[in-house]
Amino acid sequence: MNHPEGMPNATYIEGKALAAATRARVARQVAVLATEYSVTPGLAVVLVGADPASQVYVRNKRRQTIQAGMYSFEYNMPETTSEESLLQLIEELNADPRVHGILVQLPLPPQIRVAPVLSAIDPSKDVDGFHEVNTGRLWNGGNAVVPCTPMACQMLIEHVRGDDLAGLHAVVIGCSNIVGKPVASLLLRAECTVTMAHIKTRDLPALARTADILVVAVGRAGTVRGDWIKPGATVIDVGINRVECSSSGKQRLVGDVAFAEARKTAGAITPVPGGVGPMTIACLLLNTLGAACRQHGLPVPGDPAAADSPTNGNAARHCAT
Ligand code: GUN
């Protein structure tokens, strides 16, 4: 069912604008931290190899870290780097007091196992929230560092729906460790009824049509069609897929949701680009600020929700302990 005659299309969830506001807030907090406590958060980003998409992400992270007034430490390692060398660097960064956050850009080359690398990062510096201490705490309702993309999804949902999501049915399509599983955990903590689904789920369209909140992170362009959407639903499209435009031959970015169709039925929807993507880096800055404050035993300036919690305040509001 489309919107009734005369009804507007879905509200765009303006990730770009919310991200800009969040970055500006972090920059103000960083300035207070420097003035009042002489602490400047530092983020180390490690890139192994020369994957073009990863290079773009890392460049954007560096630029925005510096713009927020933080220190950025960048490590570019060759494609042939051994697991041992990477572990050695992580050990050094764990011990470096100027570094409050460590991010190893994924994917890694095949000779390096992801699990030992993520486990080697000090959990208090794990601004990705991928260490098993943080993933465990997230599921157990403890004080976790929340992964950036899932935190971005929750902030975007709350931006349009308010922060009372209790009782809503959230369907999460895609069950990766980076997005799907932690998003499901966060929405469960927000008292949604959560269904995790994936590409093998039977009758996925019918399930999706029961969702008040639909989060899609499958990495395949146009997977979710317009007739999968419940009228008025909030749709969060995490996908970033490069496709060739048939008329111009140029590449463009699209999400996992067939946007032109979905916006006719959804109540609110994130665009791609300009939705989840920009918010993800803003959440990385929030996590780095939080990590720096925690490591110095300081409250996050101007954020009472985060002051007594090692978890980022925005995503921690619904924590059950
Ligand atoms: N590659 C794609 N997304 C991410 C992310 O959120 N963190 C890291 N470290 N690598 C990624």
Short mmCIF file of C-alpha atoms and ligand atoms in Angstrom, two decimals:
data_model
loop_
_atom_site.label_atom_id
_atom_site.label_comp_id
_atom_site.label_asym_id
_atom_site.label_seq_id
_atom_site.Cartn_x
_atom_site.Cartn_y
_atom_site.Cartn_z
CA MET A 1 0.00 0.00 0.00
CA ASN A 2 1.31 3.43 -0.92
CA HIS A 3 0.66 6.59 1.05
CA PRO A 4 -2.98 7.61 0.51
CA GLU A 5 -3.65 10.20 -2.20
CA GLY A 6 -2.31 13.61 -1.16
CA MET A 7 -0.11 12.20 1.60
CA PRO A 8 3.55 13.17 1.33
CA ASN A 9 6.30 10.65 0.72
CA ALA A 10 8.43 9.44 3.61
CA THR A 11 10.40 11.91 5.68
CA TYR A 12 14.09 11.82 4.78
CA ILE A 13 16.12 11.04 7.86
CA GLU A 14 18.86 13.62 7.48
CA GLY A 15 21.94 11.74 8.59
CA LYS A 16 24.20 14.41 7.17
CA ALA A 17 22.66 17.19 9.25
CA LEU A 18 22.47 15.11 12.44
CA ALA A 19 26.09 14.07 11.93
CA ALA A 20 27.18 17.71 11.49
CA ALA A 21 25.37 18.67 14.71
CA THR A 22 26.91 15.71 16.56
CA ARG A 23 30.43 16.55 15.31
CA ALA A 24 29.98 20.18 16.36
CA ARG A 25 28.89 19.03 19.83
CA VAL A 26 31.92 16.72 20.11
CA ALA A 27 34.23 19.57 19.03
CA ARG A 28 32.81 21.78 21.81
CA GLN A 29 33.28 18.97 24.34
CA VAL A 30 36.84 18.34 23.15
CA ALA A 31 37.62 22.07 23.58
CA VAL A 32 36.28 22.01 27.16
CA LEU A 33 38.32 18.90 27.94
CA ALA A 34 41.49 20.58 26.65
CA THR A 35 40.86 23.86 28.48
CA GLU A 36 39.73 22.46 31.81
CA TYR A 37 41.75 19.26 32.06
CA SER A 38 44.55 19.58 29.47
CA VAL A 39 43.40 16.35 27.85
CA THR A 40 43.15 15.97 24.07
CA PRO A 41 41.60 12.72 22.81
CA GLY A 42 43.74 10.78 20.35
CA LEU A 43 42.51 8.25 17.79
CA ALA A 44 44.84 5.77 16.06
CA VAL A 45 43.57 4.31 12.79
CA VAL A 46 45.42 1.37 11.25
CA LEU A 47 45.01 0.49 7.59
CA VAL A 48 46.62 -2.64 6.23
CA GLY A 49 46.84 -2.74 2.43
CA ALA A 50 45.35 -0.39 -0.15
CA ASP A 51 41.69 -1.29 -0.50
CA PRO A 52 40.27 1.83 -2.24
CA ALA A 53 37.02 1.93 -0.22
CA SER A 54 38.94 1.52 3.05
CA GLN A 55 41.34 4.30 2.02
CA VAL A 56 38.39 6.66 1.53
CA TYR A 57 36.88 5.72 4.91
CA VAL A 58 40.21 6.15 6.70
CA ARG A 59 40.82 9.54 5.06
CA ASN A 60 37.36 10.75 6.15
CA LYS A 61 37.91 9.49 9.69
CA ARG A 62 41.25 11.30 9.90
CA ARG A 63 39.83 14.57 8.54
CA GLN A 64 36.88 14.58 10.91
CA THR A 65 39.00 13.58 13.92
CA ILE A 66 41.28 16.57 13.32
CA GLN A 67 38.31 18.89 12.68
CA ALA A 68 36.88 17.86 16.06
CA GLY A 69 40.13 19.01 17.70
CA MET A 70 41.44 15.52 18.45
CA TYR A 71 44.82 14.02 17.63
CA SER A 72 44.82 11.61 14.72
CA PHE A 73 47.51 8.92 14.44
CA GLU A 74 47.47 7.09 11.13
CA TYR A 75 49.32 3.85 10.37
CA ASN A 76 49.44 2.58 6.80
CA MET A 77 50.88 -0.92 6.63
CA PRO A 78 51.65 -2.84 3.43
CA GLU A 79 49.29 -5.53 2.07
CA THR A 80 51.92 -8.17 2.96
CA THR A 81 52.03 -7.24 6.68
CA SER A 82 52.14 -10.27 8.98
CA GLU A 83 49.68 -10.83 11.78
CA GLU A 84 52.60 -10.65 14.20
CA SER A 85 53.63 -7.17 13.01
CA LEU A 86 50.08 -5.90 13.33
CA LEU A 87 49.79 -7.37 16.84
CA GLN A 88 53.08 -5.70 17.73
CA LEU A 89 51.75 -2.30 16.61
CA ILE A 90 48.53 -2.82 18.59
CA GLU A 91 50.58 -3.61 21.68
CA GLU A 92 52.47 -0.33 21.25
CA LEU A 93 49.24 1.63 20.77
CA ASN A 94 47.68 -0.02 23.84
CA ALA A 95 50.64 1.28 25.87
CA ASP A 96 50.70 4.79 24.34
CA PRO A 97 48.99 7.30 26.68
CA ARG A 98 48.38 9.76 23.80
CA VAL A 99 46.20 7.15 22.09
CA HIS A 100 42.73 6.78 23.65
CA GLY A 101 41.06 4.97 20.75
CA ILE A 102 42.34 2.30 18.35
CA LEU A 103 40.59 1.30 15.13
CA VAL A 104 41.90 -1.36 12.78
CA GLN A 105 40.11 -0.88 9.47
CA LEU A 106 38.41 -4.02 8.16
CA PRO A 107 38.64 -6.04 5.99
CA LEU A 108 42.17 -7.29 6.62
CA PRO A 109 44.30 -9.17 4.07
CA PRO A 110 43.79 -12.96 4.17
CA GLN A 111 47.05 -13.79 6.00
CA ILE A 112 45.81 -11.88 9.07
CA ARG A 113 43.09 -13.41 11.26
CA VAL A 114 40.51 -10.86 12.38
CA ALA A 115 39.62 -12.39 15.76
CA PRO A 116 43.10 -12.27 17.39
CA VAL A 117 43.58 -8.73 16.12
CA LEU A 118 40.31 -7.45 17.58
CA SER A 119 40.99 -9.31 20.85
CA ALA A 120 44.44 -7.71 21.13
CA ILE A 121 43.03 -4.18 21.36
CA ASP A 122 42.67 -2.94 24.95
CA PRO A 123 38.85 -3.04 25.48
CA SER A 124 38.94 0.48 26.95
CA LYS A 125 40.54 1.76 23.71
CA ASP A 126 38.28 -0.33 21.47
CA VAL A 127 36.33 2.55 19.90
CA ASP A 128 34.85 0.14 17.33
CA GLY A 129 33.20 -1.88 20.12
CA PHE A 130 34.29 -5.12 18.42
CA HIS A 131 36.29 -6.66 21.31
CA GLU A 132 34.44 -9.59 22.89
CA VAL A 133 34.44 -7.79 26.25
CA ASN A 134 32.40 -5.01 24.66
CA THR A 135 30.15 -7.27 22.57
CA GLY A 136 29.50 -9.38 25.68
CA ARG A 137 28.71 -6.34 27.79
CA LEU A 138 26.39 -5.03 25.10
CA TRP A 139 24.32 -8.23 25.12
CA ASN A 140 24.44 -8.51 28.91
CA GLY A 141 23.17 -4.95 29.39
CA GLY A 142 26.47 -3.75 30.83
CA ASN A 143 28.61 -0.71 30.12
CA ALA A 144 29.85 -1.47 26.64
CA VAL A 145 31.53 0.59 23.98
CA VAL A 146 28.78 0.47 21.35
CA PRO A 147 29.83 -0.16 17.73
CA CYS A 148 29.58 2.99 15.62
CA THR A 149 27.20 1.97 12.83
CA PRO A 150 24.63 0.39 15.19
CA MET A 151 24.82 3.47 17.44
CA ALA A 152 24.26 5.62 14.34
CA CYS A 153 21.18 3.54 13.44
CA GLN A 154 19.70 3.98 16.91
CA MET A 155 20.35 7.73 16.94
CA LEU A 156 18.71 8.12 13.53
CA ILE A 157 15.67 6.10 14.62
CA GLU A 158 15.32 8.14 17.80
CA HIS A 159 15.78 11.34 15.82
CA VAL A 160 12.51 10.69 13.99
CA ARG A 161 10.56 8.56 16.49
CA GLY A 162 11.73 9.95 19.84
CA ASP A 163 13.52 7.77 22.34
CA ASP A 164 10.55 5.69 23.47
CA LEU A 165 10.71 2.70 21.15
CA ALA A 166 9.17 0.28 23.66
CA GLY A 167 6.98 -2.41 22.16
CA LEU A 168 7.70 -1.58 18.52
CA HIS A 169 8.52 -4.46 16.21
CA ALA A 170 12.01 -4.05 14.79
CA VAL A 171 13.14 -6.35 12.01
CA VAL A 172 16.87 -6.39 11.34
CA ILE A 173 17.84 -7.92 8.01
CA GLY A 174 21.49 -8.98 8.05
CA CYS A 175 23.22 -10.54 11.02
CA SER A 176 26.86 -9.43 10.77
CA ASN A 177 28.96 -8.85 13.88
CA ILE A 178 29.60 -5.26 12.78
CA VAL A 179 25.99 -4.18 12.19
CA GLY A 180 23.09 -6.65 12.40
CA LYS A 181 23.81 -8.34 15.74
CA PRO A 182 24.71 -5.18 17.69
CA VAL A 183 21.77 -3.26 16.17
CA ALA A 184 19.45 -6.05 17.35
CA SER A 185 21.00 -5.89 20.81
CA LEU A 186 20.58 -2.10 21.03
CA LEU A 187 16.95 -2.24 19.90
CA LEU A 188 16.25 -5.01 22.39
CA ARG A 189 17.72 -2.79 25.10
CA ALA A 190 15.35 -0.06 23.88
CA GLU A 191 12.52 -2.54 24.58
CA CYS A 192 11.63 -3.22 20.97
CA THR A 193 10.45 -6.68 19.99
CA VAL A 194 13.30 -7.66 17.71
CA THR A 195 13.34 -10.19 14.89
CA MET A 196 16.70 -10.95 13.30
CA ALA A 197 16.44 -12.03 9.71
CA HIS A 198 18.79 -12.67 6.82
CA ILE A 199 18.79 -13.51 3.19
CA LYS A 200 17.82 -17.16 3.89
CA THR A 201 14.83 -16.22 6.09
CA ARG A 202 11.62 -17.73 4.70
CA ASP A 203 9.17 -15.25 3.24
CA LEU A 204 11.33 -12.27 4.07
CA PRO A 205 8.94 -9.78 2.38
CA ALA A 206 6.03 -10.86 4.62
CA LEU A 207 8.22 -10.60 7.72
CA ALA A 208 9.54 -7.19 6.70
CA ARG A 209 5.95 -5.97 6.26
CA THR A 210 5.37 -6.51 10.00
CA ALA A 211 8.19 -4.14 10.96
CA ASP A 212 7.59 -0.75 12.57
CA ILE A 213 11.35 -0.31 12.32
CA LEU A 214 13.21 -2.00 9.47
CA VAL A 215 17.02 -2.01 9.54
CA VAL A 216 18.66 -3.40 6.42
CA ALA A 217 22.35 -4.36 6.28
CA VAL A 218 22.83 -7.07 3.69
CA GLY A 219 25.24 -5.42 1.23
CA ARG A 220 23.13 -6.03 -1.88
CA ALA A 221 21.59 -3.18 -3.86
CA GLY A 222 17.81 -3.03 -4.03
CA THR A 223 17.17 -6.11 -1.86
CA VAL A 224 14.21 -4.56 -0.05
CA ARG A 225 11.42 -3.53 -2.40
CA GLY A 226 8.65 -1.00 -1.85
CA ASP A 227 6.03 -3.67 -1.18
CA TRP A 228 8.12 -5.06 1.72
CA ILE A 229 7.47 -1.92 3.76
CA LYS A 230 4.69 -1.49 6.30
CA PRO A 231 2.96 1.88 5.76
CA GLY A 232 4.52 4.46 8.06
CA ALA A 233 7.52 2.29 9.00
CA THR A 234 10.93 3.75 9.81
CA VAL A 235 13.48 2.36 7.35
CA ILE A 236 17.21 2.46 8.08
CA ASP A 237 19.32 1.52 5.08
CA VAL A 238 22.88 0.60 6.08
CA GLY A 239 23.94 -0.63 2.64
CA ILE A 240 26.53 1.20 0.54
CA ASN A 241 26.71 -0.37 -2.91
CA ARG A 242 28.46 0.95 -5.98
CA VAL A 243 26.35 0.50 -9.11
CA GLU A 244 26.77 1.69 -12.66
CA CYS A 245 24.20 4.17 -13.90
CA SER A 246 22.71 2.72 -17.13
CA SER A 247 22.31 6.11 -18.85
CA SER A 248 25.62 7.83 -17.98
CA GLY A 249 27.79 4.76 -17.30
CA LYS A 250 29.02 6.53 -14.15
CA GLN A 251 29.21 4.79 -10.80
CA ARG A 252 26.88 5.89 -8.02
CA LEU A 253 26.17 4.78 -4.48
CA VAL A 254 22.90 3.12 -3.56
CA GLY A 255 21.65 1.33 -0.48
CA ASP A 256 20.13 -2.10 0.10
CA VAL A 257 16.60 -0.67 -0.16
CA ALA A 258 14.93 0.28 -3.46
CA PHE A 259 14.65 3.88 -2.31
CA ALA A 260 12.26 5.32 -4.91
CA GLU A 261 9.74 2.57 -4.18
CA ALA A 262 10.19 2.45 -0.41
CA ARG A 263 9.77 6.17 0.18
CA LYS A 264 6.21 5.94 -1.15
CA THR A 265 5.20 3.70 1.76
CA ALA A 266 7.65 4.31 4.59
CA GLY A 267 7.01 6.98 7.20
CA ALA A 268 10.71 7.88 7.34
CA ILE A 269 13.74 6.58 5.48
CA THR A 270 17.49 7.18 5.41
CA PRO A 271 18.92 8.19 2.03
CA VAL A 272 22.11 6.63 0.63
CA PRO A 273 24.44 8.45 0.57
CA GLY A 274 23.81 10.92 3.37
CA GLY A 275 22.04 8.71 5.92
CA VAL A 276 23.81 6.19 8.12
CA GLY A 277 27.29 6.76 6.63
CA PRO A 278 28.01 10.26 7.97
CA MET A 279 26.52 9.38 11.37
CA THR A 280 28.88 6.43 11.72
CA ILE A 281 31.98 8.64 11.80
CA ALA A 282 30.26 11.06 14.18
CA CYS A 283 29.67 8.07 16.51
CA LEU A 284 33.35 7.12 16.23
CA LEU A 285 34.20 10.61 17.50
CA LEU A 286 31.71 10.18 20.36
CA ASN A 287 33.33 6.87 21.29
CA THR A 288 36.83 8.38 21.16
CA LEU A 289 35.78 11.28 23.37
CA GLY A 290 34.15 8.82 25.80
CA ALA A 291 37.26 6.61 25.82
CA ALA A 292 39.55 9.58 26.56
CA CYS A 293 37.34 10.75 29.44
CA ARG A 294 37.16 7.25 30.92
CA GLN A 295 40.91 6.74 30.72
CA HIS A 296 41.45 10.00 32.63
CA GLY A 297 38.62 9.34 35.11
CA LEU A 298 36.76 12.43 33.86
CA PRO A 299 33.10 13.07 33.06
CA VAL A 300 32.23 13.70 29.41
CA PRO A 301 31.80 17.51 29.37
CA GLY A 302 28.16 18.59 29.17
CA ASP A 303 26.79 15.06 28.89
CA PRO A 304 25.19 13.91 32.14
CA ALA A 305 24.09 10.61 30.56
CA ALA A 306 27.70 9.69 29.86
CA ALA A 307 29.26 11.19 32.96
CA ASP A 308 29.02 8.12 35.14
CA SER A 309 29.03 5.55 32.40
CA PRO A 310 31.84 4.12 30.33
CA THR A 311 29.32 3.63 27.58
CA ASN A 312 28.50 6.41 25.19
CA GLY A 313 25.62 8.35 26.68
CA ASN A 314 23.44 8.37 23.61
CA ALA A 315 23.24 4.67 23.28
CA ALA A 316 23.43 3.90 26.97
CA ARG A 317 20.16 5.42 28.05
CA HIS A 318 18.29 2.17 27.86
CA CYS A 319 20.86 -0.02 29.56
CA ALA A 320 19.52 -2.56 31.93
CA THR A 321 22.14 -3.74 34.36
N1 GUN B 1 35.01 -1.67 7.81
C1 GUN B 1 33.72 -1.39 7.50
N2 GUN B 1 33.06 -0.87 8.56
C2 GUN B 1 33.97 -0.83 9.57
C3 GUN B 1 33.89 -0.38 10.91
O1 GUN B 1 32.86 0.07 11.41
N3 GUN B 1 35.04 -0.49 11.64
C4 GUN B 1 36.19 -1.00 11.10
N4 GUN B 1 37.24 -1.08 11.90
N5 GUN B 1 36.29 -1.42 9.86
C5 GUN B 1 35.18 -1.32 9.10
#
